[in-house]
């Protein structure tokens, strides 16, 4: 029953709402190419192990964002200098800039060694900005670069809980190949097959027994 309910919830809800896309509206700033001195090739040459290199325009100018050794990095696209990691005041300004409502910020928390359960530890270190609003919206920013890396609210948290019930991974909530799910899937298939057989047998017309003839 839990499996069916959780599956029905996931297919009936709007996944964009679950992702929290309605919570933010990041300003799309056009890249000022006149200020870009570094090419993607030069960034790769300076940081050979860099992955997911992206060029974005920020209020501070064009910036290259990438990951090196699993750690988020950001460098000035004009000078190549690493950006100064944002402080709490900068994060508050960024959160207010991208958040779509006028709700006040309730709290800002810094996570350096252990991430909240709703975020991947691969994104550490993180700033979490909680807003005083219904459904407890929270925005997550990289403490290294200031990039928005996550959006959470109670709708997402409910979805995540039901996802855990559905895939039956109660620890990490991301393993859809666990043995418990395999066993439950086979049992559900067996239940459906036996139920179909029983339904077919119950609907099958039965021959009426002949009434015994009386004695002459």
PDB file of N, CA, C and O in Angstrom, residues 35-114:
ATOM      1  N   UNK A  35      35.291  41.668 -21.134  1.00  0.00           N
ATOM      2  CA  UNK A  35      36.079  41.492 -19.911  1.00  0.00           C
ATOM      3  C   UNK A  35      36.676  40.096 -19.785  1.00  0.00           C
ATOM      4  O   UNK A  35      37.465  39.851 -18.871  1.00  0.00           O
ATOM      5  N   UNK A  36      36.297  39.193 -20.683  1.00  0.00           N
ATOM      6  CA  UNK A  36      36.785  37.816 -20.592  1.00  0.00           C
ATOM      7  C   UNK A  36      38.145  37.726 -21.270  1.00  0.00           C
ATOM      8  O   UNK A  36      38.266  37.920 -22.489  1.00  0.00           O
ATOM      9  N   UNK A  37      39.161  37.444 -20.498  1.00  0.00           N
ATOM     10  CA  UNK A  37      40.521  37.293 -21.018  1.00  0.00           C
ATOM     11  C   UNK A  37      40.933  35.828 -21.102  1.00  0.00           C
ATOM     12  O   UNK A  37      41.762  35.457 -21.926  1.00  0.00           O
ATOM     13  N   UNK A  38      40.360  35.000 -20.256  1.00  0.00           N
ATOM     14  CA  UNK A  38      40.723  33.586 -20.230  1.00  0.00           C
ATOM     15  C   UNK A  38      39.768  32.782 -21.099  1.00  0.00           C
ATOM     16  O   UNK A  38      38.574  33.045 -21.119  1.00  0.00           O
ATOM     17  N   UNK A  39      40.308  31.806 -21.801  1.00  0.00           N
ATOM     18  CA  UNK A  39      39.481  30.890 -22.584  1.00  0.00           C
ATOM     19  C   UNK A  39      39.259  29.615 -21.778  1.00  0.00           C
ATOM     20  O   UNK A  39      39.920  29.368 -20.762  1.00  0.00           O
ATOM     21  N   UNK A  40      38.330  28.796 -22.248  1.00  0.00           N
ATOM     22  CA  UNK A  40      38.105  27.511 -21.589  1.00  0.00           C
ATOM     23  C   UNK A  40      39.380  26.677 -21.629  1.00  0.00           C
ATOM     24  O   UNK A  40      39.707  25.972 -20.670  1.00  0.00           O
ATOM     25  N   UNK A  41      40.104  26.748 -22.747  1.00  0.00           N
ATOM     26  CA  UNK A  41      41.339  25.966 -22.887  1.00  0.00           C
ATOM     27  C   UNK A  41      42.388  26.408 -21.866  1.00  0.00           C
ATOM     28  O   UNK A  41      43.094  25.572 -21.286  1.00  0.00           O
ATOM     29  N   UNK A  42      42.487  27.712 -21.630  1.00  0.00           N
ATOM     30  CA  UNK A  42      43.481  28.191 -20.666  1.00  0.00           C
ATOM     31  C   UNK A  42      43.097  27.816 -19.241  1.00  0.00           C
ATOM     32  O   UNK A  42      43.961  27.516 -18.417  1.00  0.00           O
ATOM     33  N   UNK A  43      41.806  27.810 -18.956  1.00  0.00           N
ATOM     34  CA  UNK A  43      41.367  27.366 -17.631  1.00  0.00           C
ATOM     35  C   UNK A  43      41.707  25.895 -17.437  1.00  0.00           C
ATOM     36  O   UNK A  43      42.211  25.481 -16.382  1.00  0.00           O
ATOM     37  N   UNK A  44      41.472  25.099 -18.482  1.00  0.00           N
ATOM     38  CA  UNK A  44      41.787  23.670 -18.402  1.00  0.00           C
ATOM     39  C   UNK A  44      43.285  23.450 -18.283  1.00  0.00           C
ATOM     40  O   UNK A  44      43.737  22.526 -17.594  1.00  0.00           O
ATOM     41  N   UNK A  45      44.082  24.313 -18.926  1.00  0.00           N
ATOM     42  CA  UNK A  45      45.535  24.181 -18.829  1.00  0.00           C
ATOM     43  C   UNK A  45      46.032  24.520 -17.428  1.00  0.00           C
ATOM     44  O   UNK A  45      46.948  23.868 -16.901  1.00  0.00           O
ATOM     45  N   UNK A  46      45.431  25.543 -16.820  1.00  0.00           N
ATOM     46  CA  UNK A  46      45.847  25.938 -15.476  1.00  0.00           C
ATOM     47  C   UNK A  46      45.318  24.989 -14.399  1.00  0.00           C
ATOM     48  O   UNK A  46      45.931  24.837 -13.345  1.00  0.00           O
ATOM     49  N   UNK A  47      44.165  24.359 -14.694  1.00  0.00           N
ATOM     50  CA  UNK A  47      43.552  23.431 -13.744  1.00  0.00           C
ATOM     51  C   UNK A  47      43.240  22.127 -14.485  1.00  0.00           C
ATOM     52  O   UNK A  47      42.102  21.903 -14.920  1.00  0.00           O
ATOM     53  N   UNK A  48      44.249  21.275 -14.680  1.00  0.00           N
ATOM     54  CA  UNK A  48      44.082  20.077 -15.529  1.00  0.00           C
ATOM     55  C   UNK A  48      42.957  19.140 -15.082  1.00  0.00           C
ATOM     56  O   UNK A  48      42.356  18.466 -15.913  1.00  0.00           O
ATOM     57  N   UNK A  49      42.702  19.090 -13.789  1.00  0.00           N
ATOM     58  CA  UNK A  49      41.669  18.174 -13.299  1.00  0.00           C
ATOM     59  C   UNK A  49      40.310  18.840 -13.144  1.00  0.00           C
ATOM     60  O   UNK A  49      39.394  18.265 -12.563  1.00  0.00           O
ATOM     61  N   UNK A  50      40.168  20.055 -13.694  1.00  0.00           N
ATOM     62  CA  UNK A  50      38.901  20.779 -13.573  1.00  0.00           C
ATOM     63  C   UNK A  50      37.808  20.074 -14.361  1.00  0.00           C
ATOM     64  O   UNK A  50      38.040  19.551 -15.456  1.00  0.00           O
ATOM     65  N   UNK A  51      36.611  20.060 -13.797  1.00  0.00           N
ATOM     66  CA  UNK A  51      35.460  19.437 -14.444  1.00  0.00           C
ATOM     67  C   UNK A  51      34.272  20.399 -14.387  1.00  0.00           C
ATOM     68  O   UNK A  51      34.197  21.253 -13.504  1.00  0.00           O
ATOM     69  N   UNK A  52      33.342  20.245 -15.331  1.00  0.00           N
ATOM     70  CA  UNK A  52      32.115  21.045 -15.386  1.00  0.00           C
ATOM     71  C   UNK A  52      32.431  22.544 -15.393  1.00  0.00           C
ATOM     72  O   UNK A  52      31.891  23.316 -14.599  1.00  0.00           O
ATOM     73  N   UNK A  53      33.301  22.953 -16.303  1.00  0.00           N
ATOM     74  CA  UNK A  53      33.697  24.361 -16.394  1.00  0.00           C
ATOM     75  C   UNK A  53      32.553  25.158 -17.024  1.00  0.00           C
ATOM     76  O   UNK A  53      32.041  24.808 -18.077  1.00  0.00           O
ATOM     77  N   UNK A  54      32.164  26.243 -16.355  1.00  0.00           N
ATOM     78  CA  UNK A  54      31.068  27.094 -16.839  1.00  0.00           C
ATOM     79  C   UNK A  54      31.464  28.556 -16.703  1.00  0.00           C
ATOM     80  O   UNK A  54      32.095  28.936 -15.717  1.00  0.00           O
ATOM     81  N   UNK A  55      31.097  29.332 -17.691  1.00  0.00           N
ATOM     82  CA  UNK A  55      31.327  30.777 -17.653  1.00  0.00           C
ATOM     83  C   UNK A  55      30.008  31.471 -17.394  1.00  0.00           C
ATOM     84  O   UNK A  55      29.034  31.278 -18.132  1.00  0.00           O
ATOM     85  N   UNK A  56      29.944  32.291 -16.337  1.00  0.00           N
ATOM     86  CA  UNK A  56      28.715  32.993 -15.980  1.00  0.00           C
ATOM     87  C   UNK A  56      29.031  34.445 -15.664  1.00  0.00           C
ATOM     88  O   UNK A  56      30.101  34.757 -15.119  1.00  0.00           O
ATOM     89  N   UNK A  57      28.086  35.276 -15.987  1.00  0.00           N
ATOM     90  CA  UNK A  57      28.197  36.682 -15.615  1.00  0.00           C
ATOM     91  C   UNK A  57      27.640  36.866 -14.208  1.00  0.00           C
ATOM     92  O   UNK A  57      26.549  36.370 -13.895  1.00  0.00           O
ATOM     93  N   UNK A  58      28.354  37.553 -13.361  1.00  0.00           N
ATOM     94  CA  UNK A  58      27.931  37.823 -11.995  1.00  0.00           C
ATOM     95  C   UNK A  58      27.988  39.329 -11.756  1.00  0.00           C
ATOM     96  O   UNK A  58      28.561  40.078 -12.579  1.00  0.00           O
ATOM     97  N   UNK A  59      27.419  39.813 -10.650  1.00  0.00           N
ATOM     98  CA  UNK A  59      27.545  41.242 -10.353  1.00  0.00           C
ATOM     99  C   UNK A  59      28.994  41.703 -10.234  1.00  0.00           C
ATOM    100  O   UNK A  59      29.285  42.896 -10.379  1.00  0.00           O
ATOM    101  N   UNK A  60      29.922  40.750  -9.983  1.00  0.00           N
ATOM    102  CA  UNK A  60      31.345  41.081  -9.889  1.00  0.00           C
ATOM    103  C   UNK A  60      32.061  40.969 -11.233  1.00  0.00           C
ATOM    104  O   UNK A  60      33.268  41.185 -11.331  1.00  0.00           O
ATOM    105  N   UNK A  61      31.315  40.589 -12.293  1.00  0.00           N
ATOM    106  CA  UNK A  61      31.930  40.416 -13.595  1.00  0.00           C
ATOM    107  C   UNK A  61      31.848  38.962 -14.029  1.00  0.00           C
ATOM    108  O   UNK A  61      31.297  38.111 -13.325  1.00  0.00           O
ATOM    109  N   UNK A  62      32.411  38.622 -15.207  1.00  0.00           N
ATOM    110  CA  UNK A  62      32.376  37.235 -15.671  1.00  0.00           C
ATOM    111  C   UNK A  62      33.270  36.341 -14.812  1.00  0.00           C
ATOM    112  O   UNK A  62      34.386  36.721 -14.442  1.00  0.00           O
ATOM    113  N   UNK A  63      32.745  35.149 -14.517  1.00  0.00           N
ATOM    114  CA  UNK A  63      33.440  34.227 -13.608  1.00  0.00           C
ATOM    115  C   UNK A  63      33.370  32.826 -14.195  1.00  0.00           C
ATOM    116  O   UNK A  63      32.348  32.411 -14.744  1.00  0.00           O
ATOM    117  N   UNK A  64      34.495  32.105 -14.099  1.00  0.00           N
ATOM    118  CA  UNK A  64      34.509  30.688 -14.434  1.00  0.00           C
ATOM    119  C   UNK A  64      34.230  29.881 -13.158  1.00  0.00           C
ATOM    120  O   UNK A  64      34.919  30.050 -12.148  1.00  0.00           O
ATOM    121  N   UNK A  65      33.235  29.010 -13.224  1.00  0.00           N
ATOM    122  CA  UNK A  65      32.936  28.093 -12.134  1.00  0.00           C
ATOM    123  C   UNK A  65      33.293  26.680 -12.592  1.00  0.00           C
ATOM    124  O   UNK A  65      33.024  26.293 -13.731  1.00  0.00           O
ATOM    125  N   UNK A  66      33.885  25.905 -11.709  1.00  0.00           N
ATOM    126  CA  UNK A  66      34.228  24.521 -12.031  1.00  0.00           C
ATOM    127  C   UNK A  66      34.488  23.763 -10.739  1.00  0.00           C
ATOM    128  O   UNK A  66      34.491  24.346  -9.635  1.00  0.00           O
ATOM    129  N   UNK A  67      34.704  22.472 -10.895  1.00  0.00           N
ATOM    130  CA  UNK A  67      35.064  21.633  -9.760  1.00  0.00           C
ATOM    131  C   UNK A  67      36.437  21.024 -10.000  1.00  0.00           C
ATOM    132  O   UNK A  67      36.726  20.557 -11.107  1.00  0.00           O
ATOM    133  N   UNK A  68      37.252  21.045  -8.977  1.00  0.00           N
ATOM    134  CA  UNK A  68      38.579  20.442  -9.046  1.00  0.00           C
ATOM    135  C   UNK A  68      38.773  19.591  -7.804  1.00  0.00           C
ATOM    136  O   UNK A  68      38.720  20.083  -6.683  1.00  0.00           O
ATOM    137  N   UNK A  69      38.969  18.298  -8.032  1.00  0.00           N
ATOM    138  CA  UNK A  69      39.090  17.391  -6.901  1.00  0.00           C
ATOM    139  C   UNK A  69      37.832  17.329  -6.066  1.00  0.00           C
ATOM    140  O   UNK A  69      37.891  17.115  -4.856  1.00  0.00           O
ATOM    141  N   UNK A  70      36.671  17.530  -6.718  1.00  0.00           N
ATOM    142  CA  UNK A  70      35.401  17.502  -6.005  1.00  0.00           C
ATOM    143  C   UNK A  70      35.081  18.770  -5.242  1.00  0.00           C
ATOM    144  O   UNK A  70      34.049  18.842  -4.574  1.00  0.00           O
ATOM    145  N   UNK A  71      35.943  19.783  -5.329  1.00  0.00           N
ATOM    146  CA  UNK A  71      35.748  21.044  -4.600  1.00  0.00           C
ATOM    147  C   UNK A  71      35.362  22.144  -5.579  1.00  0.00           C
ATOM    148  O   UNK A  71      35.998  22.314  -6.620  1.00  0.00           O
ATOM    149  N   UNK A  72      34.303  22.877  -5.258  1.00  0.00           N
ATOM    150  CA  UNK A  72      33.843  23.965  -6.127  1.00  0.00           C
ATOM    151  C   UNK A  72      34.857  25.106  -6.113  1.00  0.00           C
ATOM    152  O   UNK A  72      35.363  25.500  -5.055  1.00  0.00           O
ATOM    153  N   UNK A  73      35.155  25.611  -7.308  1.00  0.00           N
ATOM    154  CA  UNK A  73      36.100  26.705  -7.460  1.00  0.00           C
ATOM    155  C   UNK A  73      35.482  27.789  -8.326  1.00  0.00           C
ATOM    156  O   UNK A  73      34.598  27.526  -9.154  1.00  0.00           O
ATOM    157  N   UNK A  74      35.961  29.011  -8.157  1.00  0.00           N
ATOM    158  CA  UNK A  74      35.517  30.129  -8.987  1.00  0.00           C
ATOM    159  C   UNK A  74      36.693  31.070  -9.179  1.00  0.00           C
ATOM    160  O   UNK A  74      37.377  31.429  -8.215  1.00  0.00           O
ATOM    161  N   UNK A  75      36.937  31.453 -10.457  1.00  0.00           N
ATOM    162  CA  UNK A  75      38.035  32.371 -10.741  1.00  0.00           C
ATOM    163  C   UNK A  75      37.528  33.508 -11.622  1.00  0.00           C
ATOM    164  O   UNK A  75      36.590  33.345 -12.408  1.00  0.00           O
ATOM    165  N   UNK A  76      38.160  34.641 -11.473  1.00  0.00           N
ATOM    166  CA  UNK A  76      37.832  35.808 -12.287  1.00  0.00           C
ATOM    167  C   UNK A  76      38.206  35.519 -13.740  1.00  0.00           C
ATOM    168  O   UNK A  76      39.347  35.131 -14.026  1.00  0.00           O
ATOM    169  N   UNK A  77      37.260  35.694 -14.658  1.00  0.00           N
ATOM    170  CA  UNK A  77      37.515  35.368 -16.064  1.00  0.00           C
ATOM    171  C   UNK A  77      38.446  36.372 -16.736  1.00  0.00           C
ATOM    172  O   UNK A  77      38.917  36.124 -17.847  1.00  0.00           O
ATOM    173  N   UNK A  78      38.721  37.476 -16.078  1.00  0.00           N
ATOM    174  CA  UNK A  78      39.618  38.487 -16.645  1.00  0.00           C
ATOM    175  C   UNK A  78      41.034  38.324 -16.126  1.00  0.00           C
ATOM    176  O   UNK A  78      41.996  38.374 -16.903  1.00  0.00           O
ATOM    177  N   UNK A  79      41.161  38.084 -14.829  1.00  0.00           N
ATOM    178  CA  UNK A  79      42.497  38.030 -14.223  1.00  0.00           C
ATOM    179  C   UNK A  79      42.960  36.621 -13.897  1.00  0.00           C
ATOM    180  O   UNK A  79      44.150  36.391 -13.720  1.00  0.00           O
ATOM    181  N   UNK A  80      42.020  35.676 -13.771  1.00  0.00           N
ATOM    182  CA  UNK A  80      42.384  34.325 -13.379  1.00  0.00           C
ATOM    183  C   UNK A  80      42.565  34.155 -11.880  1.00  0.00           C
ATOM    184  O   UNK A  80      42.913  33.064 -11.415  1.00  0.00           O
ATOM    185  N   UNK A  81      42.317  35.217 -11.134  1.00  0.00           N
ATOM    186  CA  UNK A  81      42.471  35.148  -9.686  1.00  0.00           C
ATOM    187  C   UNK A  81      41.269  34.457  -9.045  1.00  0.00           C
ATOM    188  O   UNK A  81      40.123  34.679  -9.462  1.00  0.00           O
ATOM    189  N   UNK A  82      41.500  33.610  -8.028  1.00  0.00           N
ATOM    190  CA  UNK A  82      40.374  32.973  -7.323  1.00  0.00           C
ATOM    191  C   UNK A  82      39.503  34.026  -6.641  1.00  0.00           C
ATOM    192  O   UNK A  82      40.001  35.029  -6.116  1.00  0.00           O
ATOM    193  N   UNK A  83      38.206  33.795  -6.671  1.00  0.00           N
ATOM    194  CA  UNK A  83      37.298  34.704  -5.984  1.00  0.00           C
ATOM    195  C   UNK A  83      37.389  34.506  -4.481  1.00  0.00           C
ATOM    196  O   UNK A  83      37.596  33.388  -3.996  1.00  0.00           O
ATOM    197  N   UNK A  84      37.215  35.579  -3.750  1.00  0.00           N
ATOM    198  CA  UNK A  84      37.187  35.484  -2.290  1.00  0.00           C
ATOM    199  C   UNK A  84      35.903  34.786  -1.865  1.00  0.00           C
ATOM    200  O   UNK A  84      34.812  35.168  -2.315  1.00  0.00           O
ATOM    201  N   UNK A  85      35.994  33.744  -1.037  1.00  0.00           N
ATOM    202  CA  UNK A  85      34.771  33.055  -0.595  1.00  0.00           C
ATOM    203  C   UNK A  85      33.805  34.027   0.065  1.00  0.00           C
ATOM    204  O   UNK A  85      34.219  34.937   0.798  1.00  0.00           O
ATOM    205  N   UNK A  86      32.517  33.890  -0.176  1.00  0.00           N
ATOM    206  CA  UNK A  86      31.540  34.830   0.378  1.00  0.00           C
ATOM    207  C   UNK A  86      31.398  34.678   1.888  1.00  0.00           C
ATOM    208  O   UNK A  86      31.547  33.582   2.425  1.00  0.00           O
ATOM    209  N   UNK A  87      31.105  35.782   2.553  1.00  0.00           N
ATOM    210  CA  UNK A  87      30.812  35.723   3.977  1.00  0.00           C
ATOM    211  C   UNK A  87      29.296  35.669   4.162  1.00  0.00           C
ATOM    212  O   UNK A  87      28.526  35.664   3.191  1.00  0.00           O
ATOM    213  N   UNK A  88      28.847  35.649   5.418  1.00  0.00           N
ATOM    214  CA  UNK A  88      27.414  35.520   5.687  1.00  0.00           C
ATOM    215  C   UNK A  88      26.634  36.694   5.119  1.00  0.00           C
ATOM    216  O   UNK A  88      25.537  36.520   4.576  1.00  0.00           O
ATOM    217  N   UNK A  89      27.190  37.901   5.218  1.00  0.00           N
ATOM    218  CA  UNK A  89      26.485  39.078   4.695  1.00  0.00           C
ATOM    219  C   UNK A  89      26.285  38.963   3.188  1.00  0.00           C
ATOM    220  O   UNK A  89      25.214  39.306   2.657  1.00  0.00           O
ATOM    221  N   UNK A  90      27.307  38.463   2.471  1.00  0.00           N
ATOM    222  CA  UNK A  90      27.187  38.290   1.017  1.00  0.00           C
ATOM    223  C   UNK A  90      26.132  37.246   0.681  1.00  0.00           C
ATOM    224  O   UNK A  90      25.362  37.411  -0.275  1.00  0.00           O
ATOM    225  N   UNK A  91      26.089  36.176   1.466  1.00  0.00           N
ATOM    226  CA  UNK A  91      25.101  35.124   1.227  1.00  0.00           C
ATOM    227  C   UNK A  91      23.693  35.655   1.459  1.00  0.00           C
ATOM    228  O   UNK A  91      22.755  35.334   0.704  1.00  0.00           O
ATOM    229  N   UNK A  92      23.507  36.465   2.480  1.00  0.00           N
ATOM    230  CA  UNK A  92      22.191  37.068   2.717  1.00  0.00           C
ATOM    231  C   UNK A  92      21.765  37.930   1.525  1.00  0.00           C
ATOM    232  O   UNK A  92      20.604  37.902   1.101  1.00  0.00           O
ATOM    233  N   UNK A  93      22.711  38.676   0.975  1.00  0.00           N
ATOM    234  CA  UNK A  93      22.409  39.513  -0.182  1.00  0.00           C
ATOM    235  C   UNK A  93      22.050  38.663  -1.389  1.00  0.00           C
ATOM    236  O   UNK A  93      21.078  38.947  -2.112  1.00  0.00           O
ATOM    237  N   UNK A  94      22.814  37.591  -1.622  1.00  0.00           N
ATOM    238  CA  UNK A  94      22.532  36.701  -2.745  1.00  0.00           C
ATOM    239  C   UNK A  94      21.172  36.027  -2.594  1.00  0.00           C
ATOM    240  O   UNK A  94      20.405  35.925  -3.555  1.00  0.00           O
ATOM    241  N   UNK A  95      20.876  35.568  -1.381  1.00  0.00           N
ATOM    242  CA  UNK A  95      19.598  34.885  -1.141  1.00  0.00           C
ATOM    243  C   UNK A  95      18.424  35.832  -1.379  1.00  0.00           C
ATOM    244  O   UNK A  95      17.416  35.451  -1.993  1.00  0.00           O
ATOM    245  N   UNK A  96      18.541  37.047  -0.910  1.00  0.00           N
ATOM    246  CA  UNK A  96      17.477  38.032  -1.114  1.00  0.00           C
ATOM    247  C   UNK A  96      17.307  38.359  -2.593  1.00  0.00           C
ATOM    248  O   UNK A  96      16.192  38.584  -3.071  1.00  0.00           O
ATOM    249  N   UNK A  97      18.413  38.338  -3.331  1.00  0.00           N
ATOM    250  CA  UNK A  97      18.379  38.676  -4.749  1.00  0.00           C
ATOM    251  C   UNK A  97      17.637  37.626  -5.568  1.00  0.00           C
ATOM    252  O   UNK A  97      16.872  37.962  -6.478  1.00  0.00           O
ATOM    253  N   UNK A  98      17.835  36.337  -5.248  1.00  0.00           N
ATOM    254  CA  UNK A  98      17.259  35.277  -6.088  1.00  0.00           C
ATOM    255  C   UNK A  98      15.921  34.766  -5.563  1.00  0.00           C
ATOM    256  O   UNK A  98      15.165  34.148  -6.320  1.00  0.00           O
ATOM    257  N   UNK A  99      15.614  34.993  -4.299  1.00  0.00           N
ATOM    258  CA  UNK A  99      14.375  34.486  -3.719  1.00  0.00           C
ATOM    259  C   UNK A  99      13.185  35.253  -4.282  1.00  0.00           C
ATOM    260  O   UNK A  99      13.215  36.482  -4.398  1.00  0.00           O
ATOM    261  N   UNK A 100      12.127  34.534  -4.646  1.00  0.00           N
ATOM    262  CA  UNK A 100      11.012  35.151  -5.364  1.00  0.00           C
ATOM    263  C   UNK A 100       9.978  35.833  -4.461  1.00  0.00           C
ATOM    264  O   UNK A 100       9.096  36.526  -4.969  1.00  0.00           O
ATOM    265  N   UNK A 101      10.052  35.625  -3.165  1.00  0.00           N
ATOM    266  CA  UNK A 101       9.089  36.258  -2.263  1.00  0.00           C
ATOM    267  C   UNK A 101       9.794  37.281  -1.378  1.00  0.00           C
ATOM    268  O   UNK A 101      11.024  37.407  -1.406  1.00  0.00           O
ATOM    269  N   UNK A 102       8.998  37.978  -0.611  1.00  0.00           N
ATOM    270  CA  UNK A 102       9.555  39.010   0.276  1.00  0.00           C
ATOM    271  C   UNK A 102       9.670  38.538   1.721  1.00  0.00           C
ATOM    272  O   UNK A 102       9.787  39.362   2.632  1.00  0.00           O
ATOM    273  N   UNK A 103       9.605  37.218   1.928  1.00  0.00           N
ATOM    274  CA  UNK A 103       9.689  36.688   3.282  1.00  0.00           C
ATOM    275  C   UNK A 103      11.054  37.001   3.897  1.00  0.00           C
ATOM    276  O   UNK A 103      12.078  36.934   3.212  1.00  0.00           O
ATOM    277  N   UNK A 104      11.070  37.312   5.177  1.00  0.00           N
ATOM    278  CA  UNK A 104      12.357  37.629   5.817  1.00  0.00           C
ATOM    279  C   UNK A 104      13.198  36.381   6.033  1.00  0.00           C
ATOM    280  O   UNK A 104      12.688  35.264   6.129  1.00  0.00           O
ATOM    281  N   UNK A 105      14.491  36.582   6.098  1.00  0.00           N
ATOM    282  CA  UNK A 105      15.414  35.485   6.396  1.00  0.00           C
ATOM    283  C   UNK A 105      15.340  35.180   7.888  1.00  0.00           C
ATOM    284  O   UNK A 105      15.484  36.071   8.731  1.00  0.00           O
ATOM    285  N   UNK A 106      15.108  33.919   8.209  1.00  0.00           N
ATOM    286  CA  UNK A 106      15.019  33.521   9.611  1.00  0.00           C
ATOM    287  C   UNK A 106      16.390  33.158  10.186  1.00  0.00           C
ATOM    288  O   UNK A 106      16.688  33.488  11.336  1.00  0.00           O
ATOM    289  N   UNK A 107      17.210  32.497   9.363  1.00  0.00           N
ATOM    290  CA  UNK A 107      18.498  32.032   9.893  1.00  0.00           C
ATOM    291  C   UNK A 107      19.427  31.702   8.737  1.00  0.00           C
ATOM    292  O   UNK A 107      18.993  31.247   7.684  1.00  0.00           O
ATOM    293  N   UNK A 108      20.736  31.908   8.967  1.00  0.00           N
ATOM    294  CA  UNK A 108      21.773  31.495   8.020  1.00  0.00           C
ATOM    295  C   UNK A 108      22.735  30.576   8.772  1.00  0.00           C
ATOM    296  O   UNK A 108      23.239  30.937   9.834  1.00  0.00           O
ATOM    297  N   UNK A 109      22.961  29.381   8.205  1.00  0.00           N
ATOM    298  CA  UNK A 109      23.824  28.396   8.861  1.00  0.00           C
ATOM    299  C   UNK A 109      24.931  27.984   7.911  1.00  0.00           C
ATOM    300  O   UNK A 109      24.726  27.862   6.698  1.00  0.00           O
ATOM    301  N   UNK A 110      26.112  27.750   8.464  1.00  0.00           N
ATOM    302  CA  UNK A 110      27.263  27.291   7.681  1.00  0.00           C
ATOM    303  C   UNK A 110      27.554  25.842   8.027  1.00  0.00           C
ATOM    304  O   UNK A 110      27.695  25.488   9.198  1.00  0.00           O
ATOM    305  N   UNK A 111      27.627  24.994   7.010  1.00  0.00           N
ATOM    306  CA  UNK A 111      27.957  23.580   7.175  1.00  0.00           C
ATOM    307  C   UNK A 111      29.297  23.326   6.480  1.00  0.00           C
ATOM    308  O   UNK A 111      29.410  23.509   5.258  1.00  0.00           O
ATOM    309  N   UNK A 112      30.278  22.924   7.251  1.00  0.00           N
ATOM    310  CA  UNK A 112      31.618  22.726   6.704  1.00  0.00           C
ATOM    311  C   UNK A 112      32.030  21.252   6.647  1.00  0.00           C
ATOM    312  O   UNK A 112      32.740  20.851   5.727  1.00  0.00           O
ATOM    313  N   UNK A 113      31.611  20.468   7.625  1.00  0.00           N
ATOM    314  CA  UNK A 113      32.063  19.081   7.695  1.00  0.00           C
ATOM    315  C   UNK A 113      30.950  18.063   7.516  1.00  0.00           C
ATOM    316  O   UNK A 113      31.188  16.967   7.024  1.00  0.00           O
ATOM    317  N   UNK A 114      29.740  18.391   7.909  1.00  0.00           N
ATOM    318  CA  UNK A 114      28.615  17.456   7.781  1.00  0.00           C
ATOM    319  C   UNK A 114      27.425  18.185   7.178  1.00  0.00           C
ATOM    320  O   UNK A 114      26.952  19.178   7.721  1.00  0.00           O
TER     321      UNK A 114
END
